[in-house]
mmCIF file of C-alpha atoms in Angstrom:
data_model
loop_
_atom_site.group_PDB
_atom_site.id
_atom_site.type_symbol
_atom_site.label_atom_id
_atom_site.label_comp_id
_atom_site.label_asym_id
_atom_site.label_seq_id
_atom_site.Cartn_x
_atom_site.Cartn_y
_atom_site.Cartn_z
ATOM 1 C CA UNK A 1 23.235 14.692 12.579
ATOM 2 C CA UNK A 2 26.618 16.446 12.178
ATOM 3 C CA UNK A 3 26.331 20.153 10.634
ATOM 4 C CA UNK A 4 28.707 20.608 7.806
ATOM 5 C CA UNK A 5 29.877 23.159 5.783
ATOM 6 C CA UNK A 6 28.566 23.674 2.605
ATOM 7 C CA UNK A 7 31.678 25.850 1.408
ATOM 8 C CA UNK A 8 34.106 22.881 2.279
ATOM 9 C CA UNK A 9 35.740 21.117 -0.673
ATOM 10 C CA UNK A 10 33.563 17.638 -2.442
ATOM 11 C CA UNK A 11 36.415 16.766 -3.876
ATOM 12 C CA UNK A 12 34.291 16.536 -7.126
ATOM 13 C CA UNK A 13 34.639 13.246 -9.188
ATOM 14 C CA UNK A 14 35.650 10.908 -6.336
ATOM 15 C CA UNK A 15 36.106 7.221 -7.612
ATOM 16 C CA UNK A 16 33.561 4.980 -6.014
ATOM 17 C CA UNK A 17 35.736 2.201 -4.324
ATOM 18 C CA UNK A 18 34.436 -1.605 -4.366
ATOM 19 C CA UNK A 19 33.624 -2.482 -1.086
ATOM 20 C CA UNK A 20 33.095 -6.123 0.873
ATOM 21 C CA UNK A 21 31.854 -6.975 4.131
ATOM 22 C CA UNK A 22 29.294 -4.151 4.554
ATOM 23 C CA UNK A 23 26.618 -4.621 6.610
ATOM 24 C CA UNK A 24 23.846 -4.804 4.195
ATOM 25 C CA UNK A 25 23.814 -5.246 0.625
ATOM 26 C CA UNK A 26 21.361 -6.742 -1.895
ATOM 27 C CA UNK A 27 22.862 -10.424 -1.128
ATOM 28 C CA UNK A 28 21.895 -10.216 2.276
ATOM 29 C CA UNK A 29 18.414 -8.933 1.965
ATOM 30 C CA UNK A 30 17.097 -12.243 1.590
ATOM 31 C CA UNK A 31 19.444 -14.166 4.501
ATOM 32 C CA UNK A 32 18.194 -10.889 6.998
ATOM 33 C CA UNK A 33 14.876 -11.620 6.194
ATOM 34 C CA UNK A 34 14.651 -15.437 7.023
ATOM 35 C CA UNK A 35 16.901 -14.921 10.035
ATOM 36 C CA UNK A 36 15.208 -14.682 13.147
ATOM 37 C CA UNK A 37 15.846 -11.974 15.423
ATOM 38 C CA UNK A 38 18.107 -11.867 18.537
ATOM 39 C CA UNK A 39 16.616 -14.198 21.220
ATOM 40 C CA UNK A 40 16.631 -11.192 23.798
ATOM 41 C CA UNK A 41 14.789 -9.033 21.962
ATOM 42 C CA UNK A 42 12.030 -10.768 19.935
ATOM 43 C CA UNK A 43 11.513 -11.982 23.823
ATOM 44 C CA UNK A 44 10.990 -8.446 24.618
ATOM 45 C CA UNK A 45 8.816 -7.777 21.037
ATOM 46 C CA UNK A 46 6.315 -10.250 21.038
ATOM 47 C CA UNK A 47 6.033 -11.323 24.836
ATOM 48 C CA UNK A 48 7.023 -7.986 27.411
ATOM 49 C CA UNK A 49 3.653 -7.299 28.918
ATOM 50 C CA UNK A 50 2.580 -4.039 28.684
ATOM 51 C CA UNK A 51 4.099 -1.271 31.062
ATOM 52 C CA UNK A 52 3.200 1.391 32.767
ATOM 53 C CA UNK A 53 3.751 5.237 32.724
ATOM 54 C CA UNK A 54 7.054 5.525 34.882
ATOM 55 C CA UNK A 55 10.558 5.096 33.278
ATOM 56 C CA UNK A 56 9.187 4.212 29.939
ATOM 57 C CA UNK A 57 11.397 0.928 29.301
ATOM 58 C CA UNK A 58 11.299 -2.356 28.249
ATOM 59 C CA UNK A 59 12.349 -3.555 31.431
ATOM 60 C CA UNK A 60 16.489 -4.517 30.360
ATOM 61 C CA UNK A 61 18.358 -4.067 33.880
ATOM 62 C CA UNK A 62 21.868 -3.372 31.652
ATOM 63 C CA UNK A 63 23.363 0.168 31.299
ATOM 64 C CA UNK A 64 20.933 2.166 29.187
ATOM 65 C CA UNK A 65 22.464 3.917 25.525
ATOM 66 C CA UNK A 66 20.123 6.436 26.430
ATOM 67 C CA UNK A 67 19.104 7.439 29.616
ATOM 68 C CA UNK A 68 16.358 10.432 29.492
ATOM 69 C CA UNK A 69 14.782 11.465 33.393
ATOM 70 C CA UNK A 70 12.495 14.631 34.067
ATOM 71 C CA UNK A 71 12.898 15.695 31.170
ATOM 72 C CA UNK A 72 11.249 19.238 30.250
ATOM 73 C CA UNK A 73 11.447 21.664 27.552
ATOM 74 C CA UNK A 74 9.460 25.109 27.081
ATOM 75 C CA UNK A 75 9.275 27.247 24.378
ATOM 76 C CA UNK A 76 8.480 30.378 25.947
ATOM 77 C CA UNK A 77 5.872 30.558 28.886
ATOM 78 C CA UNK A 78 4.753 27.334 26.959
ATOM 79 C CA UNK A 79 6.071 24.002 28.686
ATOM 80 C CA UNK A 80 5.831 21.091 25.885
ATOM 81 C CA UNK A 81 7.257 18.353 27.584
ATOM 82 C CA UNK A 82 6.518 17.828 31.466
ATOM 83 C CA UNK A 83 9.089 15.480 32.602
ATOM 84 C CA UNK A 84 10.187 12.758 30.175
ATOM 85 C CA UNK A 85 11.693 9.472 31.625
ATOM 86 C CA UNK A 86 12.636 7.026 28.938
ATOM 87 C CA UNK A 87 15.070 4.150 28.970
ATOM 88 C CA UNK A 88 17.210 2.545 25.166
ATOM 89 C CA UNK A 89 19.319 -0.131 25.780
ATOM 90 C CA UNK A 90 21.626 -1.695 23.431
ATOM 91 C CA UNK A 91 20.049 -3.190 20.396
ATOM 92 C CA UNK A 92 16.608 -1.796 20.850
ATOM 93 C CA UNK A 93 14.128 -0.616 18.982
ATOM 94 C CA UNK A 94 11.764 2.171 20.767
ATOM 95 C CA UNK A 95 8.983 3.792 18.764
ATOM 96 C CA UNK A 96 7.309 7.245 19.812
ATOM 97 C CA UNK A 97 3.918 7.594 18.614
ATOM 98 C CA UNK A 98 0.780 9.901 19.705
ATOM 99 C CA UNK A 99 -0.938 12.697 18.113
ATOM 100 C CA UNK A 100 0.850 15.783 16.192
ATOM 101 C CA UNK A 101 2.056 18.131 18.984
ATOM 102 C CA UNK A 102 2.274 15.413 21.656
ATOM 103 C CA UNK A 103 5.818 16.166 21.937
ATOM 104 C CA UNK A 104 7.393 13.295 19.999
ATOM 105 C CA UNK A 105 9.859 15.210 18.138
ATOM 106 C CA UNK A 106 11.161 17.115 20.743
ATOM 107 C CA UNK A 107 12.063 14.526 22.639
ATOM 108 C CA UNK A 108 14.111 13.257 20.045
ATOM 109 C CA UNK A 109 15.639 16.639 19.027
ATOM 110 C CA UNK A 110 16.372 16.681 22.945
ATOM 111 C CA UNK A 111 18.340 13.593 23.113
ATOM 112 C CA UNK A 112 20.356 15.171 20.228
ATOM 113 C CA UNK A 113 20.599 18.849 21.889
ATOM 114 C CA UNK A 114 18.479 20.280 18.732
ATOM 115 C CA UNK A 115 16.668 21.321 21.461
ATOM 116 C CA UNK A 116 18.309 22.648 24.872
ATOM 117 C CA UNK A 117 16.246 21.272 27.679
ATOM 118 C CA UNK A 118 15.160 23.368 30.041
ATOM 119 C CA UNK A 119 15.852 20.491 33.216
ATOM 120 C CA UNK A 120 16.357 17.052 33.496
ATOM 121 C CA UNK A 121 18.840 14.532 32.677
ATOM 122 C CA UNK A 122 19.577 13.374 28.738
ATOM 123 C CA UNK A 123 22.712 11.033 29.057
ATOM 124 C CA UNK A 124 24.179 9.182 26.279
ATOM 125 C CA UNK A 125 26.664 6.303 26.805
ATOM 126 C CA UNK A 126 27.194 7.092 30.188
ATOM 127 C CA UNK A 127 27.580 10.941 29.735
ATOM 128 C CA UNK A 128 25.639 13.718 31.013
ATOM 129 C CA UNK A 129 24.631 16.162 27.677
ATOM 130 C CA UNK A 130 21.526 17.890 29.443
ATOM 131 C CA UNK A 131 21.456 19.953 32.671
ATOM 132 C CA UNK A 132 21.370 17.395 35.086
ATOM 133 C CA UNK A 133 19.994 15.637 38.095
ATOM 134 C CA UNK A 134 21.707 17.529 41.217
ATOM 135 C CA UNK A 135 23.169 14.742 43.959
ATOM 136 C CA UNK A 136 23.025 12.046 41.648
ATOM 137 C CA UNK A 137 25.863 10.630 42.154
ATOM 138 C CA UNK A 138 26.029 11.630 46.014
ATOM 139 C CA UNK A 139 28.223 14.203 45.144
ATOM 140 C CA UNK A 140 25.839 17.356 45.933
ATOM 141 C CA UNK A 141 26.769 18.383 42.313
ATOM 142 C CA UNK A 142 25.445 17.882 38.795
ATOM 143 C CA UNK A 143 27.450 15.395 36.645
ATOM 144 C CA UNK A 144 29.795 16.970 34.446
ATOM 145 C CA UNK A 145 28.473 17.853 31.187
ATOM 146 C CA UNK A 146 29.531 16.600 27.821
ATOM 147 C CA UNK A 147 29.915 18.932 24.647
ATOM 148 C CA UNK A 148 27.113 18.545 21.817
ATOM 149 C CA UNK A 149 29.853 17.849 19.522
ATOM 150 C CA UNK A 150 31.112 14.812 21.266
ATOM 151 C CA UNK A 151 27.499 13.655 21.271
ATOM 152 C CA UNK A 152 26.456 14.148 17.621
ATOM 153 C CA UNK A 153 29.769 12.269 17.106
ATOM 154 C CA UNK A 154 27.342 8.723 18.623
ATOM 155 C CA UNK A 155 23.914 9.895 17.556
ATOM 156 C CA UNK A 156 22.836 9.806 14.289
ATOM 157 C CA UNK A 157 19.410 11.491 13.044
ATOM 158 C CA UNK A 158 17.547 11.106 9.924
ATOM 159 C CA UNK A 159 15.073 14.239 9.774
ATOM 160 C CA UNK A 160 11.811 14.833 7.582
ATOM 161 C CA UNK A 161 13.956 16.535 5.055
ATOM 162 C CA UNK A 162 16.678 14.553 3.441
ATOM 163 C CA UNK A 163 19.193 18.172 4.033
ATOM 164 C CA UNK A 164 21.648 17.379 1.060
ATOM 165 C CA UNK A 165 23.727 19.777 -0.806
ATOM 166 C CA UNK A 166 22.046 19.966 -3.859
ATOM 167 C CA UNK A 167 25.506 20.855 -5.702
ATOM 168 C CA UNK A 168 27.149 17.479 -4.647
ATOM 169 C CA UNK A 169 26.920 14.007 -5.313
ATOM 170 C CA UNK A 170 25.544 11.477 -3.153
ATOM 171 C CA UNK A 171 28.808 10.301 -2.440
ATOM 172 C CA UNK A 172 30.008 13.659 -1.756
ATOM 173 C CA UNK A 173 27.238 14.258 0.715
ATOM 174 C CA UNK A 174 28.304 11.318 2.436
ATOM 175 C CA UNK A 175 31.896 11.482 3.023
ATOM 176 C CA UNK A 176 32.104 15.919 3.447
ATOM 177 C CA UNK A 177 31.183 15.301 7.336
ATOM 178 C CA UNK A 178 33.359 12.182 7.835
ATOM 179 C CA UNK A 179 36.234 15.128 6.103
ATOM 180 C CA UNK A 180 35.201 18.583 7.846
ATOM 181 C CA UNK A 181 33.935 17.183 11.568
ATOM 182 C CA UNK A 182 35.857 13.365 11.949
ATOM 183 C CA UNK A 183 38.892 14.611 9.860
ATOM 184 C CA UNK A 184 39.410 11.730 7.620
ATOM 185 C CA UNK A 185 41.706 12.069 4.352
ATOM 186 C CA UNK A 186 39.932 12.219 1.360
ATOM 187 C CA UNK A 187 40.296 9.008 0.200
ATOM 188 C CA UNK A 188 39.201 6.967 3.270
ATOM 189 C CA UNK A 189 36.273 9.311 3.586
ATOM 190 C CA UNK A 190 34.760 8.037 -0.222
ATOM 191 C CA UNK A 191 35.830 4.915 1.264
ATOM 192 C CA UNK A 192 33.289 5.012 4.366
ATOM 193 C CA UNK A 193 31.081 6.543 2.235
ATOM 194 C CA UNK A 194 30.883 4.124 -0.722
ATOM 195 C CA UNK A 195 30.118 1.353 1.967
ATOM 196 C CA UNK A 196 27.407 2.992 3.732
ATOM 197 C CA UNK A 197 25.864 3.713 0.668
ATOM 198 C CA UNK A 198 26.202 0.274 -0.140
ATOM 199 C CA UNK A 199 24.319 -0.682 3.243
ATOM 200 C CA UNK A 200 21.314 1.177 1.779
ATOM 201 C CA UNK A 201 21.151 -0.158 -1.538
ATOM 202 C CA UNK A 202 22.488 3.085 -3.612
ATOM 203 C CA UNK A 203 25.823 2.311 -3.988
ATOM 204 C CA UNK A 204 25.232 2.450 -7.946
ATOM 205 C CA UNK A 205 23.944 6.015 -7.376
ATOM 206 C CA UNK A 206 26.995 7.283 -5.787
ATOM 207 C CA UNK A 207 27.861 9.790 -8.480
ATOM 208 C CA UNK A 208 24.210 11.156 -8.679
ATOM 209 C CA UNK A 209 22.984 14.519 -7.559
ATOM 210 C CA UNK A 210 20.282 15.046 -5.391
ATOM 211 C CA UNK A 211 18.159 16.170 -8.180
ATOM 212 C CA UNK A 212 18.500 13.059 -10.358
ATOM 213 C CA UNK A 213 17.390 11.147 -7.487
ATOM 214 C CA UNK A 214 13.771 10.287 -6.146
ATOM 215 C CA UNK A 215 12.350 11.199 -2.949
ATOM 216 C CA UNK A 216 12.639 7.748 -1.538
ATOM 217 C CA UNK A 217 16.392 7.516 -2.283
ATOM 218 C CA UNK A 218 17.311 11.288 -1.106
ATOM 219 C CA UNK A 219 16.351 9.823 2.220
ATOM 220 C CA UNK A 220 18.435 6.617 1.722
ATOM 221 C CA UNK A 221 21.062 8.831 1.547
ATOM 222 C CA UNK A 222 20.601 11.280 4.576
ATOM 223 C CA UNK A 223 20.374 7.467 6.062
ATOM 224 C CA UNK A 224 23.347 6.409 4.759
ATOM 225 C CA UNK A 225 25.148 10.255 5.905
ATOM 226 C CA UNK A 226 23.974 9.364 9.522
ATOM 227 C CA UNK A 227 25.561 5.898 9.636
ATOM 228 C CA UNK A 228 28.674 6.831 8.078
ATOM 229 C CA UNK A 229 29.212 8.357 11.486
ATOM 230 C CA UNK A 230 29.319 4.721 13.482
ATOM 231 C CA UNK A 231 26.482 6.318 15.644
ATOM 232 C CA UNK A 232 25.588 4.084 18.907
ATOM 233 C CA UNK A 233 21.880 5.163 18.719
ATOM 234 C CA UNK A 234 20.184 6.099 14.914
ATOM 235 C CA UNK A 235 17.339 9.080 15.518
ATOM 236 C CA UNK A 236 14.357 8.983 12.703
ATOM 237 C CA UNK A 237 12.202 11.893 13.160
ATOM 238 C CA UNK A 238 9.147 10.750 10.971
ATOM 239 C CA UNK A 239 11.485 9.840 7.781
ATOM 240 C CA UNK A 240 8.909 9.153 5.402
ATOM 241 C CA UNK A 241 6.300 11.873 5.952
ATOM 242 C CA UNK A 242 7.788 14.191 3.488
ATOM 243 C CA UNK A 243 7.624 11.031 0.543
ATOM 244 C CA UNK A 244 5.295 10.346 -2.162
ATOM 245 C CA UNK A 245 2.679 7.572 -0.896
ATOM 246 C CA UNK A 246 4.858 4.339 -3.393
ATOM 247 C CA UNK A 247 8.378 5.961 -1.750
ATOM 248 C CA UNK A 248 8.047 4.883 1.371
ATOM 249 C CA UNK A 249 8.301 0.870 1.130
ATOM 250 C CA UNK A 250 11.815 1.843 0.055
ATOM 251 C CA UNK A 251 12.754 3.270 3.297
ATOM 252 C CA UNK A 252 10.984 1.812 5.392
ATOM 253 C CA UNK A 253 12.612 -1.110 4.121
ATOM 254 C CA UNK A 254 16.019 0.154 5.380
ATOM 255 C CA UNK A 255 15.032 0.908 8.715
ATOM 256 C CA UNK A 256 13.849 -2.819 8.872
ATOM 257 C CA UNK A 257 17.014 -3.658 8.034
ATOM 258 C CA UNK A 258 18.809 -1.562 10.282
ATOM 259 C CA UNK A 259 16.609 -2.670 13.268
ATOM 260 C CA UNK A 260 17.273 -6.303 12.076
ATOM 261 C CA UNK A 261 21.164 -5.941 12.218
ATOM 262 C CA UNK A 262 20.995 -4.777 15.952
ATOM 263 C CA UNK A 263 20.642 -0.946 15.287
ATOM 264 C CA UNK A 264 19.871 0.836 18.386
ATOM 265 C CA UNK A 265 17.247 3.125 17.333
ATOM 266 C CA UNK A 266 14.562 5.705 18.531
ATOM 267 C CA UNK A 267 11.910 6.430 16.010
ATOM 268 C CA UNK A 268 9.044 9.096 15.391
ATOM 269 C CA UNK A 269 6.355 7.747 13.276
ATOM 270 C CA UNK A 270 2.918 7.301 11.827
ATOM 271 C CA UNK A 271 3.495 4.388 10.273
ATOM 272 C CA UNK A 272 2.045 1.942 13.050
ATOM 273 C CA UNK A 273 2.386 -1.336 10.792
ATOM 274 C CA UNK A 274 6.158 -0.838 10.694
ATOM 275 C CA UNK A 275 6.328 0.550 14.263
ATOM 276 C CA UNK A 276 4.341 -3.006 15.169
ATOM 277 C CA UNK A 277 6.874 -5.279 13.293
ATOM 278 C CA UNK A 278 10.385 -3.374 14.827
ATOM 279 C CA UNK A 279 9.575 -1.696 18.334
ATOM 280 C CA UNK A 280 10.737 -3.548 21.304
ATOM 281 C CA UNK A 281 9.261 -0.562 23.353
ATOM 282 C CA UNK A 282 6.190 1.209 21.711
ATOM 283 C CA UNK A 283 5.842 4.712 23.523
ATOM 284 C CA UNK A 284 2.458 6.556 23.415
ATOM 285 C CA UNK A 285 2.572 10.479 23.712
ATOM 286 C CA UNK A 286 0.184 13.153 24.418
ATOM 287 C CA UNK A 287 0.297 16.832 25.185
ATOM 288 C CA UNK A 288 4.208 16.535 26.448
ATOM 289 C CA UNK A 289 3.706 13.605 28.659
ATOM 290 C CA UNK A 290 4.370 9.323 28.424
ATOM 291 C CA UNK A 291 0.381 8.234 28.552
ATOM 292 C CA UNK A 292 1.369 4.698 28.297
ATOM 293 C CA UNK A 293 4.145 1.946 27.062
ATOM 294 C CA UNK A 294 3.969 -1.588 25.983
ATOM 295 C CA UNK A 295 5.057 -4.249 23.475
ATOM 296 C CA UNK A 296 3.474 -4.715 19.815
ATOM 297 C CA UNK A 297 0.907 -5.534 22.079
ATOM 298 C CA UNK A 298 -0.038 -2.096 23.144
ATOM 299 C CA UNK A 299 -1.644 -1.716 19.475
ATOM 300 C CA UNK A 300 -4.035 -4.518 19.945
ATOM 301 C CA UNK A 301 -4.565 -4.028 23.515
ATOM 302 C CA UNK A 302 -4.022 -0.426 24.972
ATOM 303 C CA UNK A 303 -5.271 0.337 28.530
ATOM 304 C CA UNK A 304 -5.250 3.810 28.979
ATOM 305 C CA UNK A 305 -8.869 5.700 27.463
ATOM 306 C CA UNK A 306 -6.792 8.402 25.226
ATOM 307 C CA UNK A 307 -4.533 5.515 24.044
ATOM 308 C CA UNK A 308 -7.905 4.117 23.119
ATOM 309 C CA UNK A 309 -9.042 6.634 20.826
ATOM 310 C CA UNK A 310 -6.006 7.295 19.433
ATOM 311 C CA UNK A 311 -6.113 3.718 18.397
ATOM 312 C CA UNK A 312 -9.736 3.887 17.497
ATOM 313 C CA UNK A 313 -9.415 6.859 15.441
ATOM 314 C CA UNK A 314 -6.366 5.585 12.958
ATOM 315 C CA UNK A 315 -7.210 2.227 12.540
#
């Protein structure tokens, strides 16, 4: 997610432009519902057998979005991820899901340079963001590094907290980072901002603050803030743990929708029933490492023991 300045002008009282052609809006709901999914990827959904701890992948020989390899991160003398190799491709939908402290997180704050890894290689559309591989290439020298601006420019990330100026509408929350860090005028900003708040159902909110709206639509809009940005890959870093127990159909309804219009997203959740129905590639997680990968099928049918009881112990 792009940081933004809070001092920077809303340009209170924007109008909220009619928009057409958005990606989703409440006439679609019902036509993305009955439509089935991309060939490619249900393929990879419901039949991929399950795979093994490696290059955590789905098994998609095309360029990767998001190409993660030894990855590691410590804080301190304590090492939290030992090694990370993870594969997104285009259009897919990868789910990271273990016990609290497995690591999760960070990985996902690592693809986004939250978190500075310590070694490894994070790249991102074919660009190097993390330290590197050395002699990759065959050139005896890292690839050249891309800045963390240029890469929060493609990756969007929804966090726990919805992080919106309380002091400015949702539209304003929308379209200040499409003004301060993409440098849009004013106008086409509310623009961009009207129809991505459209794509989340809340365009008829647009001139609400924060406070006036519920938990479940806060996080609509920190939704609709990332995808304002165009982002190749969408981050959710468990989106609905911070909502009431009847808030989170309405997100979790948006992500569906997302994932069903070709999204390419990595998610961090708890929710297993909605990580069954969207991930292509279902990644389990424990004390920093991959323990095992798989289908929808990995739910029913996990190999590894502490995959198991993991399984065992939430059902």
């Amino acid at each position: 997610m792009n940081t933004v300045n809070p001092a920077a002008d809303p340009t209170p009282g924007a109008p909220v432009p009619a928009e057409k052609g958005v990606l989703i809006g409440d006439e679609e709901r019902a036509e993305a519902a009955a439509a089935p999914a991309p060939a490619g990827r249900r393929a990879r959904r419901d039949g991929a057998p399950a795979a093994q701890p490696g290059v955590a992948t789905t098994g998609d020989t095309s360029q990767p979005v998001v190409r993660i390899r030894g990855l590691r991160k410590s804080f301190g003398d304590l090492e939290v991820l030992h090694g990370i190799d993870l594969d997104v491709h285009a259009g897919e939908h990868v789910v990271l899901f273990g016990p609290s402290g497995s690591g999760k997180s960070t990985v996902l704050r690592s693809i986004n340079l939250l978190e500075e890894p310590n070694s490894g290689s994070v790249c991102v559309d074919g660009v190097e963001y993390g330290p590197g591989l050395p002699g990759e290439k065959g050139s005896g020298k890292p690839a050249k590094r891309g800045k963390p601006i240029e890469l929060r420019r493609k990756v969007g990330m929804v966090f726990q907290q919805f992080n919106l100026f309380p002091h400015l509408t949702a539209l304003e929350n929308v379209a200040l980072p499409l003004r301060s860090v993409k440098g849009m005028k004013a106008d086409d900003a509310n623009r961009k901002a009207a129809e991505s708040l459209r794509q989340v159902g809340l365009l008829q909110r647009a001139a609400h603050y924060p406070g006036q709206l519920s938990g479940g639509q806060q996080q609509r809009v920190a939704i609709a803030r990332a995808l304002s940005q165009d982002p190749k890959v969408m981050l959710f870093d468990e989106p609905t743990s911070a909502l009431d127990p009847e808030l989170v159909g309405e997100v979790l309804r948006v992500m569906h929708e997302l994932a069903e219009a070709g999204m390419t997203m990595v998610v961090v959740t708890h929710e297993l029933g909605f990580a069954r129905e969207i991930g292509d590639l279902n990644v389990f997680m424990d004390a920093g490492v991959v323990v095992e990968t798989g289908s929808s099928e990995l739910f029913d049918h996990p190999t590894d023991p502490r995959c198991q009881d993991f399984m065992r112990a939430v059902r």
